[in-house]
Coordinates of C-alpha atoms in Angstrom, one line a residue:
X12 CA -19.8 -52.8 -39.3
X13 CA -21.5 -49.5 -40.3
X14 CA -21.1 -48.4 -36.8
X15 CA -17.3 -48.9 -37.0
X16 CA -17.2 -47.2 -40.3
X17 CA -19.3 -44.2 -38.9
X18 CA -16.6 -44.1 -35.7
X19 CA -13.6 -44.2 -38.2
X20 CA -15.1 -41.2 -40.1
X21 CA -15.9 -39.7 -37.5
X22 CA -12.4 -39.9 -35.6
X23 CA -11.2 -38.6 -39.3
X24 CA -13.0 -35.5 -39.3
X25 CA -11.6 -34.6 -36.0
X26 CA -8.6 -35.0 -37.0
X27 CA -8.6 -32.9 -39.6
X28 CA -10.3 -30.4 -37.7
X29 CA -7.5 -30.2 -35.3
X30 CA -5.1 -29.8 -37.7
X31 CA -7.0 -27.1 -38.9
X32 CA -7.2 -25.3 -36.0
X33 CA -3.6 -25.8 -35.6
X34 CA -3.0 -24.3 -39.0
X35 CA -5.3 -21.5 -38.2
X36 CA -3.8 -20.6 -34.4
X37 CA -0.7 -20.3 -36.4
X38 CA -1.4 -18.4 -38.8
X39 CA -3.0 -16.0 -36.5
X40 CA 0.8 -15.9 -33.7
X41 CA 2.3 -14.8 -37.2
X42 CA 0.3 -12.5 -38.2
X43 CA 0.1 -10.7 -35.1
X44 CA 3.8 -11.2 -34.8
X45 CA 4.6 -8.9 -37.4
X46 CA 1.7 -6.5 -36.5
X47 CA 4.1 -6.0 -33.4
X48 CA 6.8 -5.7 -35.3
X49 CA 5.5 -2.9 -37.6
X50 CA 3.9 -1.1 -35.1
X51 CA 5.5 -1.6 -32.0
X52 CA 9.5 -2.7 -33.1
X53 CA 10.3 0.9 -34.5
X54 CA 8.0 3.2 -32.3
X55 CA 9.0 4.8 -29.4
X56 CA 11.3 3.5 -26.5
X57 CA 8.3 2.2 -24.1
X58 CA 7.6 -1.2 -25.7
X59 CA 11.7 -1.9 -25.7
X60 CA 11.3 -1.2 -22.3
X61 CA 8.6 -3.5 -21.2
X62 CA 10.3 -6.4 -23.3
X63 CA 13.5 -5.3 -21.9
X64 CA 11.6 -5.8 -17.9
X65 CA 10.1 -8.7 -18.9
X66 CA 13.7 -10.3 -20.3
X67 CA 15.2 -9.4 -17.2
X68 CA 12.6 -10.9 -14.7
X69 CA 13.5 -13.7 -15.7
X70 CA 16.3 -16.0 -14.5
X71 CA 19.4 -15.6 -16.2
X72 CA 18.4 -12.9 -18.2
X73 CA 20.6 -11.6 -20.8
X74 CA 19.9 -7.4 -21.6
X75 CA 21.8 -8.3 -24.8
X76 CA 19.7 -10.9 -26.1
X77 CA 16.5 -9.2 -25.4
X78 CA 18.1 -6.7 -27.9
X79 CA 19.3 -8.5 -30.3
X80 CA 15.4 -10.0 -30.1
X81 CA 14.1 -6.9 -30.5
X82 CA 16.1 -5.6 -33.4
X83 CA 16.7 -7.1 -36.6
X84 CA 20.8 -6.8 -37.1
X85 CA 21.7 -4.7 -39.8
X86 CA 25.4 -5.9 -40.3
X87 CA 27.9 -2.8 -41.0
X88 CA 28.5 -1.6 -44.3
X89 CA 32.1 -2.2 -44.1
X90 CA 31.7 -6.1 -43.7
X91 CA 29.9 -6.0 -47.1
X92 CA 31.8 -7.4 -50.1
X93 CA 30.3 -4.9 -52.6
X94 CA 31.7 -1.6 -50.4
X95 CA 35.2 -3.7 -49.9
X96 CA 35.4 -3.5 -53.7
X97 CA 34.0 -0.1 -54.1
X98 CA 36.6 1.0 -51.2
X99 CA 39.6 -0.7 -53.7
X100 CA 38.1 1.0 -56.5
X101 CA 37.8 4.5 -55.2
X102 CA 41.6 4.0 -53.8
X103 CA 42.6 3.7 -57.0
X104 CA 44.7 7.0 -58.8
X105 CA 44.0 7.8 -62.4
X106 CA 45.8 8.7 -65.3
X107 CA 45.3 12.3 -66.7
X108 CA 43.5 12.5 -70.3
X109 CA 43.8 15.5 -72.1
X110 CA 42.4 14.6 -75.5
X111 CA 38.9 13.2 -75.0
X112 CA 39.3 12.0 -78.4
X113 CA 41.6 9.3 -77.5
X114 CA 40.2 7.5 -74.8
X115 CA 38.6 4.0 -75.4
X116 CA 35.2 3.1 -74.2
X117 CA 35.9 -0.4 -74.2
X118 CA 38.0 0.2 -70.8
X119 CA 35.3 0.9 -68.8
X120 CA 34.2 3.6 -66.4
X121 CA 37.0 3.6 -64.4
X122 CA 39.6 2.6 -66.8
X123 CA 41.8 5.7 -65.9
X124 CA 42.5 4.6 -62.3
X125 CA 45.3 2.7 -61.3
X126 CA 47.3 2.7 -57.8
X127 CA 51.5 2.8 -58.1
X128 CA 52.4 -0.6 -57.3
X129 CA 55.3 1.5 -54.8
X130 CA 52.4 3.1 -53.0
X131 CA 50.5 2.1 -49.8
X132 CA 47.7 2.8 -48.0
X133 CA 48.8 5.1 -45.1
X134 CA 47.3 5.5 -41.6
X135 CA 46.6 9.2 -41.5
X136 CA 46.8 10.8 -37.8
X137 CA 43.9 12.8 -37.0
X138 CA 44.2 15.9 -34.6
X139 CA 41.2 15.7 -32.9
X140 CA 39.9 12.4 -33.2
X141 CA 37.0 13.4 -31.1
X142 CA 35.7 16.5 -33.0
X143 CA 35.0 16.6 -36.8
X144 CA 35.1 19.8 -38.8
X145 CA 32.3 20.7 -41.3
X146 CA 32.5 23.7 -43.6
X147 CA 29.7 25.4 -45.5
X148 CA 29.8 28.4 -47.5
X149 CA 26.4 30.5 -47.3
X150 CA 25.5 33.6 -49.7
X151 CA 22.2 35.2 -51.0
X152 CA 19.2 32.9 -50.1
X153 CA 21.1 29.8 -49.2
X154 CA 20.2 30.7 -45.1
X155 CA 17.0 27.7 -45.0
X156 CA 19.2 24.9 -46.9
X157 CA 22.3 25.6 -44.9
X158 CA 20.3 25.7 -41.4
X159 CA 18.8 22.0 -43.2
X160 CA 22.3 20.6 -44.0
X161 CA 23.4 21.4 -40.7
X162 CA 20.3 20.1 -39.1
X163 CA 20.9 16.8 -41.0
X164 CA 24.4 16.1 -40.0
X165 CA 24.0 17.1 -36.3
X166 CA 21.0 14.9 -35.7
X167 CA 22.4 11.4 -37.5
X168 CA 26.4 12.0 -36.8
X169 CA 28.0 10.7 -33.6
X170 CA 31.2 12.4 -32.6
X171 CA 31.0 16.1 -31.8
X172 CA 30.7 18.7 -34.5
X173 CA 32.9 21.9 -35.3
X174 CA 30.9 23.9 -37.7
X175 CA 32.9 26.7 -40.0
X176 CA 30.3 28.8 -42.0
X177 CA 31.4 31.5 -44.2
X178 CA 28.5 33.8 -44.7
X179 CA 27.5 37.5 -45.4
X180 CA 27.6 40.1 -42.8
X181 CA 23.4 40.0 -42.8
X182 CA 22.9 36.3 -42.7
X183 CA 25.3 36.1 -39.4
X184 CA 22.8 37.6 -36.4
X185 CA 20.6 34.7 -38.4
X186 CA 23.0 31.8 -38.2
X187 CA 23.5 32.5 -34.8
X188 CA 19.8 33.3 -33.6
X189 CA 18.6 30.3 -35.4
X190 CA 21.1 27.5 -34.1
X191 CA 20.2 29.3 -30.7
X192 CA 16.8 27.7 -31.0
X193 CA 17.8 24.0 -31.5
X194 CA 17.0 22.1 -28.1
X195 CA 20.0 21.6 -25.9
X196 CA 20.2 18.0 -26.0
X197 CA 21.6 18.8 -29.5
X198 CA 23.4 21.7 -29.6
X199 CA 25.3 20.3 -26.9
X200 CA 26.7 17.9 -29.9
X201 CA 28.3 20.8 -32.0
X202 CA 30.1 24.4 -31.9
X203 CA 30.3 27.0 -34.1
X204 CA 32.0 29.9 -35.4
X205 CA 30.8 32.2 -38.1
X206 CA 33.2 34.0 -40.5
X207 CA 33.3 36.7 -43.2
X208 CA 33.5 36.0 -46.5
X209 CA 37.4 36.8 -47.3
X210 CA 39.3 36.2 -50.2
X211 CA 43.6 36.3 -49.5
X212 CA 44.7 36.3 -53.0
X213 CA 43.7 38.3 -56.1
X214 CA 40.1 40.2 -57.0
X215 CA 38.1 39.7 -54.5
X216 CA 35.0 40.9 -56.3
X217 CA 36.1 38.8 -58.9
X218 CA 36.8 35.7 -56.8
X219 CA 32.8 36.1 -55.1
X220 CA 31.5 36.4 -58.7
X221 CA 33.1 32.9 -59.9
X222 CA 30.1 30.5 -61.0
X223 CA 27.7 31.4 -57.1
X224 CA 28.0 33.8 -55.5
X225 CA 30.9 33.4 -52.5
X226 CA 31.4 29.4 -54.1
X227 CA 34.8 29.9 -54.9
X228 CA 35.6 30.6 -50.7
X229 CA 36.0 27.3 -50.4
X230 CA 39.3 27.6 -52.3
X231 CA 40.5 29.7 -49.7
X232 CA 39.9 27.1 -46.7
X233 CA 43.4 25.8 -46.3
X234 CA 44.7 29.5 -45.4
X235 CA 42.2 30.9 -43.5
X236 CA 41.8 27.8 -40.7
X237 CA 45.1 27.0 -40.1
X238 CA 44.8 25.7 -37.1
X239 CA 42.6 23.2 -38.4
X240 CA 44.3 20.1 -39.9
X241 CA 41.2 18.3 -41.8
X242 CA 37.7 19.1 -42.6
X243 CA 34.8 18.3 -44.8
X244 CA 33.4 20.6 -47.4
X245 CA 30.0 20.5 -48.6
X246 CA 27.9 22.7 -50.5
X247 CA 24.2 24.2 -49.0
X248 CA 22.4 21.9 -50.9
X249 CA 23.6 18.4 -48.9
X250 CA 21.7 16.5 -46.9
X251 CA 23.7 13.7 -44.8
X252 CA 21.6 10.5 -44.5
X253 CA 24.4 8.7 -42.4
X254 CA 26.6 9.8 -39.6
X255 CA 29.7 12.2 -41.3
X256 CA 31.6 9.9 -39.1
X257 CA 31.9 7.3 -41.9
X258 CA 32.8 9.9 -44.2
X259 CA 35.3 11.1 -41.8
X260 CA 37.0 8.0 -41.3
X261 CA 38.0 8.3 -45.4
X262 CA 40.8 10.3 -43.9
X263 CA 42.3 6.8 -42.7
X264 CA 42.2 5.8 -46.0
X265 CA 45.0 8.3 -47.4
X266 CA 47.9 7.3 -49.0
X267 CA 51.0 9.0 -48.4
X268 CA 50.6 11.8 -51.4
X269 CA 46.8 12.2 -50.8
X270 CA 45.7 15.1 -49.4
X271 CA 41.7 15.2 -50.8
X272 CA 38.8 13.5 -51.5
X273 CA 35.9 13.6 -54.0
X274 CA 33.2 11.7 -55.6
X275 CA 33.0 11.5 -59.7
X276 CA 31.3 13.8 -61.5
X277 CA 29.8 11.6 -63.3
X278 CA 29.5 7.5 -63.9
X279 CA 29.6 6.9 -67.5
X280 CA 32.3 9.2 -69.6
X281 CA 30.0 9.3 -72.5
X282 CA 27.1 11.1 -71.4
X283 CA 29.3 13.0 -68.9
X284 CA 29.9 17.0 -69.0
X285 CA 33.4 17.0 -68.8
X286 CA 34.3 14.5 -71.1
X287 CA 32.1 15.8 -73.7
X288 CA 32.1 20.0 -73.3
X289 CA 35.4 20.6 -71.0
X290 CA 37.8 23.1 -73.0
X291 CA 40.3 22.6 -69.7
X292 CA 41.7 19.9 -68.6
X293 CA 39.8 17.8 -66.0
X294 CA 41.1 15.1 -63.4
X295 CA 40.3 11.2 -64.8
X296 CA 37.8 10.4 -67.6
X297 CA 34.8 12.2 -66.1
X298 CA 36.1 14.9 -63.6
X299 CA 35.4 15.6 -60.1
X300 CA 32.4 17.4 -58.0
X301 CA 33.7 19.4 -55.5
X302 CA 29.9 19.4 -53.6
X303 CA 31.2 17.1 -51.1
X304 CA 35.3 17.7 -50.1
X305 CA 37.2 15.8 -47.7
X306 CA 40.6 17.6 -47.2
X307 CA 43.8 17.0 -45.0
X308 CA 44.7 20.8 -45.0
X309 CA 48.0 20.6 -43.3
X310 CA 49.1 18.1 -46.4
X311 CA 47.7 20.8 -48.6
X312 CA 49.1 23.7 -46.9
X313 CA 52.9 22.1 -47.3
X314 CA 52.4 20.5 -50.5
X315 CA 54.5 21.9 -53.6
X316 CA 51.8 21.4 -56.4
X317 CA 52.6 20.4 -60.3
X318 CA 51.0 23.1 -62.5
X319 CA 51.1 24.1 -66.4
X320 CA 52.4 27.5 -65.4
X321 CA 56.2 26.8 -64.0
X322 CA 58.2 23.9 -64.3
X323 CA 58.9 23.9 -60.3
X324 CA 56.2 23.7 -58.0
X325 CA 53.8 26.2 -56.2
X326 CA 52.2 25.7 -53.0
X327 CA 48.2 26.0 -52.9
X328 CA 48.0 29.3 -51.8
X329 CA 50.6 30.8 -54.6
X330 CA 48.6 29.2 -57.6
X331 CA 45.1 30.0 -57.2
X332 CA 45.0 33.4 -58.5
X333 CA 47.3 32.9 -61.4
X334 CA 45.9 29.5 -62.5
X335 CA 42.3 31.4 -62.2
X336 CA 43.7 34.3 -65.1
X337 CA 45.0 31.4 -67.6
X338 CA 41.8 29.4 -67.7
X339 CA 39.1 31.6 -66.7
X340 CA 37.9 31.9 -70.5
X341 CA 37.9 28.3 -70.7
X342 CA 35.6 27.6 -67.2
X343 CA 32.3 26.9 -66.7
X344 CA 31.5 25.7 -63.1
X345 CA 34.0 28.3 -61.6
X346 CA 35.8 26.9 -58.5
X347 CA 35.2 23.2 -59.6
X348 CA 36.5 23.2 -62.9
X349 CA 39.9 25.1 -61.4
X350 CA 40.0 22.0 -58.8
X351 CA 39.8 19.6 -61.8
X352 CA 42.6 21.5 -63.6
X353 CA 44.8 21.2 -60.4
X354 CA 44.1 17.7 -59.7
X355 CA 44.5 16.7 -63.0
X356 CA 48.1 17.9 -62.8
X357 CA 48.4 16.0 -59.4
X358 CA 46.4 13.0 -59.7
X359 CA 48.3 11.3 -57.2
X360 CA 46.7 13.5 -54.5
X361 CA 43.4 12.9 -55.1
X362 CA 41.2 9.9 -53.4
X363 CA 38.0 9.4 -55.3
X364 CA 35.3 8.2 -52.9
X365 CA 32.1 6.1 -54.4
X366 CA 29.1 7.9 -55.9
X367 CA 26.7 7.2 -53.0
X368 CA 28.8 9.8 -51.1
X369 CA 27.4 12.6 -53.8
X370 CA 24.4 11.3 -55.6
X371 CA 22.6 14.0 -57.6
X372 CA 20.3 13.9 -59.7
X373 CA 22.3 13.2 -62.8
X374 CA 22.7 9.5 -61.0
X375 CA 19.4 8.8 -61.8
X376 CA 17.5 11.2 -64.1
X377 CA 18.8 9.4 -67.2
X378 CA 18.5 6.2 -64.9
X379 CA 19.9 4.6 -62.6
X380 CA 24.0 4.7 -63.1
X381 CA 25.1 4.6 -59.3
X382 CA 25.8 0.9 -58.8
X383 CA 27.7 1.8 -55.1
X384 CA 23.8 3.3 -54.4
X385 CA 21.9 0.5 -55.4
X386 CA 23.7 -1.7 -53.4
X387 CA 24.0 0.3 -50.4
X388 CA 22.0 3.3 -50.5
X389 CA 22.7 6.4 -50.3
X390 CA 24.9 7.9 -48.1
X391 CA 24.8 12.0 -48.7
X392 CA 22.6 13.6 -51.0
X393 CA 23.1 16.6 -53.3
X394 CA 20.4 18.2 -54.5
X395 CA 22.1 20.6 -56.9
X396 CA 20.0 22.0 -59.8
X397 CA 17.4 23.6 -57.2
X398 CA 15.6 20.7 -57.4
X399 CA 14.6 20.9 -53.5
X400 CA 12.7 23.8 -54.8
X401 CA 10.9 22.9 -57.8
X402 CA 9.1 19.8 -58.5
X403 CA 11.6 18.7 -61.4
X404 CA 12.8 15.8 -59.0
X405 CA 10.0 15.3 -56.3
X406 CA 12.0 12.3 -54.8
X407 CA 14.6 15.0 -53.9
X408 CA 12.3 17.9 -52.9
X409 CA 11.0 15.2 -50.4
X410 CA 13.5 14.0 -48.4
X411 CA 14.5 18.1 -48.1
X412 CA 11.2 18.6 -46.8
X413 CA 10.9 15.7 -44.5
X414 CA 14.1 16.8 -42.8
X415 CA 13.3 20.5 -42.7
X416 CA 9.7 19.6 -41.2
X417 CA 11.4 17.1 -38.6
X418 CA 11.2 18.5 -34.7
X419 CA 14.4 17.4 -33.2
X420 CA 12.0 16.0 -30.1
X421 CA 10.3 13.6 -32.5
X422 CA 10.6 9.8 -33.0
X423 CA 12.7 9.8 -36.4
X424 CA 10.5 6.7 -37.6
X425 CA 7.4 8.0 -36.8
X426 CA 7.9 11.5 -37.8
X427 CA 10.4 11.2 -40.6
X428 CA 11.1 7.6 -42.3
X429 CA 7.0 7.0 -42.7
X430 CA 5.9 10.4 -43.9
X431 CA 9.4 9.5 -46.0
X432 CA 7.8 7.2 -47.6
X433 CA 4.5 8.3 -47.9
X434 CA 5.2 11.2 -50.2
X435 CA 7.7 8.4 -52.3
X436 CA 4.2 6.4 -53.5
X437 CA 3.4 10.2 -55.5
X438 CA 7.2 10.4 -57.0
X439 CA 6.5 6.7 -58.5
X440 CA 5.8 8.7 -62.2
X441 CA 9.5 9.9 -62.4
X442 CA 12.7 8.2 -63.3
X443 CA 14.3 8.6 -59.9
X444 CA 11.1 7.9 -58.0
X445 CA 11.5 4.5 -59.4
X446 CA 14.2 3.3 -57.4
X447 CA 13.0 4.6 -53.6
X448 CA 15.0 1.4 -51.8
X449 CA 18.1 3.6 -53.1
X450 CA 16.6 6.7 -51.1
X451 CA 15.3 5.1 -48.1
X452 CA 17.9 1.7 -47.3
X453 CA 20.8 4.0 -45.4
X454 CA 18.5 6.1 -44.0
X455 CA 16.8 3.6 -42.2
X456 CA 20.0 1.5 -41.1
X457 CA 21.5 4.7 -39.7
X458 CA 18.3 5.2 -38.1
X459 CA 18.0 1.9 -36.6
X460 CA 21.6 2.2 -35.2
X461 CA 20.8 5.8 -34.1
X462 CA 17.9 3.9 -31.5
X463 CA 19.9 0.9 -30.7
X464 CA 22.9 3.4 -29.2
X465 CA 20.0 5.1 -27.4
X466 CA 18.7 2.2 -25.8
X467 CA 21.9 0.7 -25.2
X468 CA 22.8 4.3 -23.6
X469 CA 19.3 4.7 -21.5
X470 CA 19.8 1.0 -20.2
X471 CA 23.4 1.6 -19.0
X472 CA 22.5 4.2 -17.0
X473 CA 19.5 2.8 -15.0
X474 CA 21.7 -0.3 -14.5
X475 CA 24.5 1.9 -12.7
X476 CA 21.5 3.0 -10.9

């Protein structure tokens, strides 16, 4: 009997220990699962390759499944209930408010937008479907950030590029000499063309004055590229963390009276600058930022604008200068606050796009007030109060440097995202530096997608080979 007891304890013990061992082996296939997947799943295109050889050595091998194996799937950010609502939102038209005084807090941030129940959505026809036109207006020492801004949209967007930039007669033979330099696998993806700064109505000293210096040229867009019939307008200090191909397709979008596009200035009316300083009046509760335009300028060109001047209309071009003499006592931010006063006369033109399309600093400096961000990330940066430049907002100041210290060449995970978020873990202290998922979660989706169209291009050509 104590024979039979020792064999049954025995046979016990091994038991266990194989179940242990299972446990153990287990344990181990995970861990180094995800070893490979840090390491190896976002480096360089080798390792695809291998798995991609070793897929299709095998019987009935599917290229497509070995990608979809390799790759996590990042579903696009139009299928996502939160940006559906955030589109219906930003479709929207508001209601002009002239007296702060009067507006109730209890209807929310966007209680001034409403859409005309005789209005539609309307498919807008785009000219050149397979070039999109970016304009930047470059003065003084704005030469690094535009050259940054530029670098940023060319090396995430996928359509070809048509760059406008307005500059001074010395920072041309630099524009030029510098764009020279990018590697040919990317300039290949863009032209350019460099203009003078030129002003076609009123003072033109007094126009390049306004707010920056040369800011207000971007007033002047509509008339001097008339043979282009839509464009996005951003300031220097913009970095694009997603193709401008999404913000492009806002174009689509338009209603029939819409004719531009632009982000609020600010989330919550009370803590906002226009609704609490603004001696003009301003489009919706909180204004508009004009750092990031979309405009259809053959709508604008032909459109008979509402103004407090005349009781008939005036076309863009005819009420710049003389709307510019009635408020200019009453503006702060120069060319902005005259785009509010228009718009807030023509509401109905206006699309407002969400806040991750122009997150600044005021988004999260007196915490986090960008829900469209939190959810989705954001989409372009602005880094307006020289904060790529200080160390005021370090979150900021890094993603500027990251991108400026990129070399096209590189592998954008190895030599961007990770140093990315590297110098995040010493921006932990501040306010904005608190939320990094907001900084880093469309960056690295459009970054993903960036290598999965690279693969899926480098595999298309070996197999016609």
């Amino acid at each position: 009997r104590r024979r039979r007891r020792r064999l049954r304890g025995a046979e016990a013990a091994w038991r266990a220990m194989k179940l242990y061992c299972k446990v153990v082996a287990l344990a181990l296939c995970l861990g180094i699962l995800l070893l490979l997947y840090l390491f190896v799943g976002n480096a360089d295109e080798p390792p695809l390759k291998v798995a991609l050889a070793l897929a299709s050595s095998r019987p009935g091998a599917d290229v497509a499944s070995a990608l979809r194996a390799h790759f996590r799937p990042v579903p696009p950010a139009a299928a996502e209930p939160e940006e559906e609502e955030a589109a219906q939102v930003s479709r929207r038209e508001p209601r002009l408010h002239k007296k702060p005084g009067k507006r109730s807090a209890a209807r929310g941030k966007f209680a001034s937008v409403r859409r005309p129940k005789d209005q539609k959505p309307s498919t807008v026809e785009l000219s050149s479907p397979q070039c999109m036109h970016l304009a930047v207006v470059a003065c003084g020492d704005r030469l690094e950030e535009t050259l940054i801004m530029l670098k940023s949209a060319v090396l995430f967007s996928n359509r070809k590029l048509k760059f406008h930039i307005f500059a001074e007669d010395s920072l041309k033979p630099e524009f030029e000499r510098k764009l020279q330099e990018w590697p040919p696998s990317y300039t290949k993806k863009f032209e350019h063309n460099v203009y003078p700064i030129a002003f076609s109505v009123g003072n033109a000293q007094e126009w390049k004055k306004l707010f920056k210096p040369c800011a207000a040229q971007r007033l002047f867009l509509p008339m001097i590229l008339k043979d282009v019939d839509s464009l996005l307008y951003v300031d220097t200090d913009v970095l694009f963390l997603r193709p401008i191909d999404d913000i492009w397709d806002f174009l689509r979008e338009f209603n029939a009276t819409q004719l531009a596009a632009m982000a609020p200035e600010h989330e919550i009316p009370k803590i906002g600058w226009y609704s609490r300083f603004a001696r003009h009046p301003y489009y919706g509760t909180t204004g508009v930022n004009s750092g990031v335009m979309l405009m259809n300028l053959t709508r604008i060109r032909n459109t008979q604008f509402k103004n407090s001047m005349i009781p008939t209309g005036l076309t863009w071009e005819e009420m710049l200068y003389p709307l510019y003499q009635k408020y200019k006592n009453y503006i702060t931010w120069g060319d902005q606050d005259l785009l509010n006063i228009i718009f807030s006369f023509n509401p109905e033109c206006l699309y407002l796009f969400p806040c991750q399309w122009n997150y600044r600093p005021d988004h999260c400096m007196y915490g986090s007030n960008c829900k469209g961000a939190e959810e989705e990330g954001i989409s372009i940066l602005h880094g307006n109060r020289g904060v790529y430049h200080d160390d005021k907002q370090p979150t900021f100041k890094a993603l500027y440097e990251v991108i400026r210290d990129f070399s096209f060449e590189d592998n954008l995970f190895q030599s961007m995202y990770y140093p990315l978020q590297s110098k995040f873990l010493d921006t932990v202290h501040t306010l904005c530096g608190r939320i990094p998922q907001v900084f880093l979660k469309q960056i690295e989706r459009t970054m993903k997608k960036l290598y999965e169209n690279r693969v899926v291009v480098h595999i298309g050509a070996n197999i016609r080979l």
